[in-house]
C-alpha atoms as a PDB file:
ATOM      1  CA  MET A   1     -14.039   9.881 -37.173  1.00  0.00           C
ATOM      2  CA  GLY A   2     -16.466   8.030 -39.348  1.00  0.00           C
ATOM      3  CA  ALA A   3     -16.599   4.287 -39.811  1.00  0.00           C
ATOM      4  CA  THR A   4     -14.700   4.471 -43.091  1.00  0.00           C
ATOM      5  CA  THR A   5     -11.886   6.518 -41.620  1.00  0.00           C
ATOM      6  CA  LEU A   6     -11.640   4.133 -38.673  1.00  0.00           C
ATOM      7  CA  ALA A   7     -11.566   1.134 -40.999  1.00  0.00           C
ATOM      8  CA  LEU A   8      -8.709   2.688 -42.977  1.00  0.00           C
ATOM      9  CA  ALA A   9      -6.840   3.600 -39.792  1.00  0.00           C
ATOM     10  CA  ALA A  10      -7.179  -0.065 -38.773  1.00  0.00           C
ATOM     11  CA  HIS A  11      -5.448  -0.990 -42.058  1.00  0.00           C
ATOM     12  CA  THR A  12      -8.524  -2.534 -43.641  1.00  0.00           C
ATOM     13  CA  GLU A  13      -7.824  -3.229 -47.298  1.00  0.00           C
ATOM     14  CA  LEU A  14      -9.127  -0.523 -49.597  1.00  0.00           C
ATOM     15  CA  LYS A  15     -11.042  -3.118 -51.637  1.00  0.00           C
ATOM     16  CA  VAL A  16     -12.953  -4.086 -48.468  1.00  0.00           C
ATOM     17  CA  VAL A  17     -13.732  -0.442 -47.731  1.00  0.00           C
ATOM     18  CA  GLN A  18     -14.923  -0.034 -51.316  1.00  0.00           C
ATOM     19  CA  ALA A  19     -17.326  -2.941 -50.846  1.00  0.00           C
ATOM     20  CA  MET A  20     -18.516  -1.560 -47.492  1.00  0.00           C
ATOM     21  CA  LEU A  21     -19.399   1.731 -49.153  1.00  0.00           C
ATOM     22  CA  GLY A  22     -20.841   0.215 -52.319  1.00  0.00           C
ATOM     23  CA  HIS A  23     -18.538   2.243 -54.561  1.00  0.00           C
ATOM     24  CA  ALA A  24     -18.392   0.955 -58.133  1.00  0.00           C
ATOM     25  CA  SER A  25     -14.799   2.133 -58.475  1.00  0.00           C
ATOM     26  CA  ILE A  26     -11.913   1.728 -56.046  1.00  0.00           C
ATOM     27  CA  VAL A  27     -10.557   4.999 -57.460  1.00  0.00           C
ATOM     28  CA  LEU A  28     -13.515   6.855 -55.975  1.00  0.00           C
ATOM     29  CA  THR A  29     -12.864   5.271 -52.585  1.00  0.00           C
ATOM     30  CA  ALA A  30      -9.151   6.043 -52.721  1.00  0.00           C
ATOM     31  CA  ASP A  31      -9.617   9.600 -53.930  1.00  0.00           C
ATOM     32  CA  THR A  32     -12.221  10.304 -51.265  1.00  0.00           C
ATOM     33  CA  TYR A  33     -10.716   8.723 -48.180  1.00  0.00           C
ATOM     34  CA  VAL A  34      -7.022   7.929 -48.465  1.00  0.00           C
ATOM     35  CA  SER A  35      -6.055  11.585 -48.632  1.00  0.00           C
ATOM     36  CA  GLU A  36      -7.669  12.031 -45.209  1.00  0.00           C
ATOM     37  CA  LEU A  37      -5.210   9.675 -43.566  1.00  0.00           C
ATOM     38  CA  PRO A  38      -1.619  10.371 -44.543  1.00  0.00           C
ATOM     39  CA  GLU A  39      -0.436   8.085 -41.741  1.00  0.00           C
ATOM     40  CA  VAL A  40      -2.143   5.180 -43.523  1.00  0.00           C
ATOM     41  CA  ALA A  41      -0.051   5.915 -46.610  1.00  0.00           C
ATOM     42  CA  HIS A  42       3.102   6.166 -44.494  1.00  0.00           C
ATOM     43  CA  GLN A  43       2.352   2.854 -42.793  1.00  0.00           C
ATOM     44  CA  ALA A  44       1.760   1.219 -46.168  1.00  0.00           C
ATOM     45  CA  ALA A  45       5.112   2.536 -47.397  1.00  0.00           C
ATOM     46  CA  ARG A  46       6.886   1.255 -44.277  1.00  0.00           C
ATOM     47  CA  GLU A  47       5.304  -2.186 -44.592  1.00  0.00           C
ATOM     48  CA  THR A  48       6.160  -2.366 -48.290  1.00  0.00           C
ATOM     49  CA  ALA A  49       9.767  -1.434 -47.573  1.00  0.00           C
ATOM     50  CA  ARG A  50       9.922  -4.045 -44.802  1.00  0.00           C
ATOM     51  CA  LEU A  51       8.676  -6.757 -47.167  1.00  0.00           C
ATOM     52  CA  VAL A  52      11.099  -5.737 -49.908  1.00  0.00           C
ATOM     53  CA  LEU A  53      14.043  -5.750 -47.498  1.00  0.00           C
ATOM     54  CA  ARG A  54      13.037  -9.126 -46.094  1.00  0.00           C
ATOM     55  CA  ALA A  55      12.737 -10.598 -49.605  1.00  0.00           C
ATOM     56  CA  ALA A  56      16.102  -9.135 -50.597  1.00  0.00           C
ATOM     57  CA  SER A  57      17.708 -10.557 -47.464  1.00  0.00           C
ATOM     58  CA  LYS A  58      16.228 -13.984 -48.130  1.00  0.00           C
ATOM     59  CA  LEU A  59      17.381 -13.872 -51.745  1.00  0.00           C
ATOM     60  CA  GLY A  60      20.865 -12.886 -50.583  1.00  0.00           C
ATOM     61  CA  GLN A  61      20.943 -15.846 -48.198  1.00  0.00           C
ATOM     62  CA  GLU A  62      19.821 -18.214 -50.943  1.00  0.00           C
ATOM     63  CA  LEU A  63      22.573 -16.909 -53.218  1.00  0.00           C
ATOM     64  CA  GLY A  64      25.131 -17.255 -50.464  1.00  0.00           C
ATOM     65  CA  ALA A  65      25.766 -13.541 -50.174  1.00  0.00           C
END
């Protein structure tokens, strides 16, 4: 694995990886590297779902549900 792939596997933000590589566009970085690591996309989806569920639970508590 290259340094970029390792950085993405370590959940480094894509914007940081873009800066590391000197890419002018984050789209180039995403198109080039994110497709190599489907587990990174799955982890991002899991974390997003966790945050949404936590926010919904908190909102429910605040509303007395």
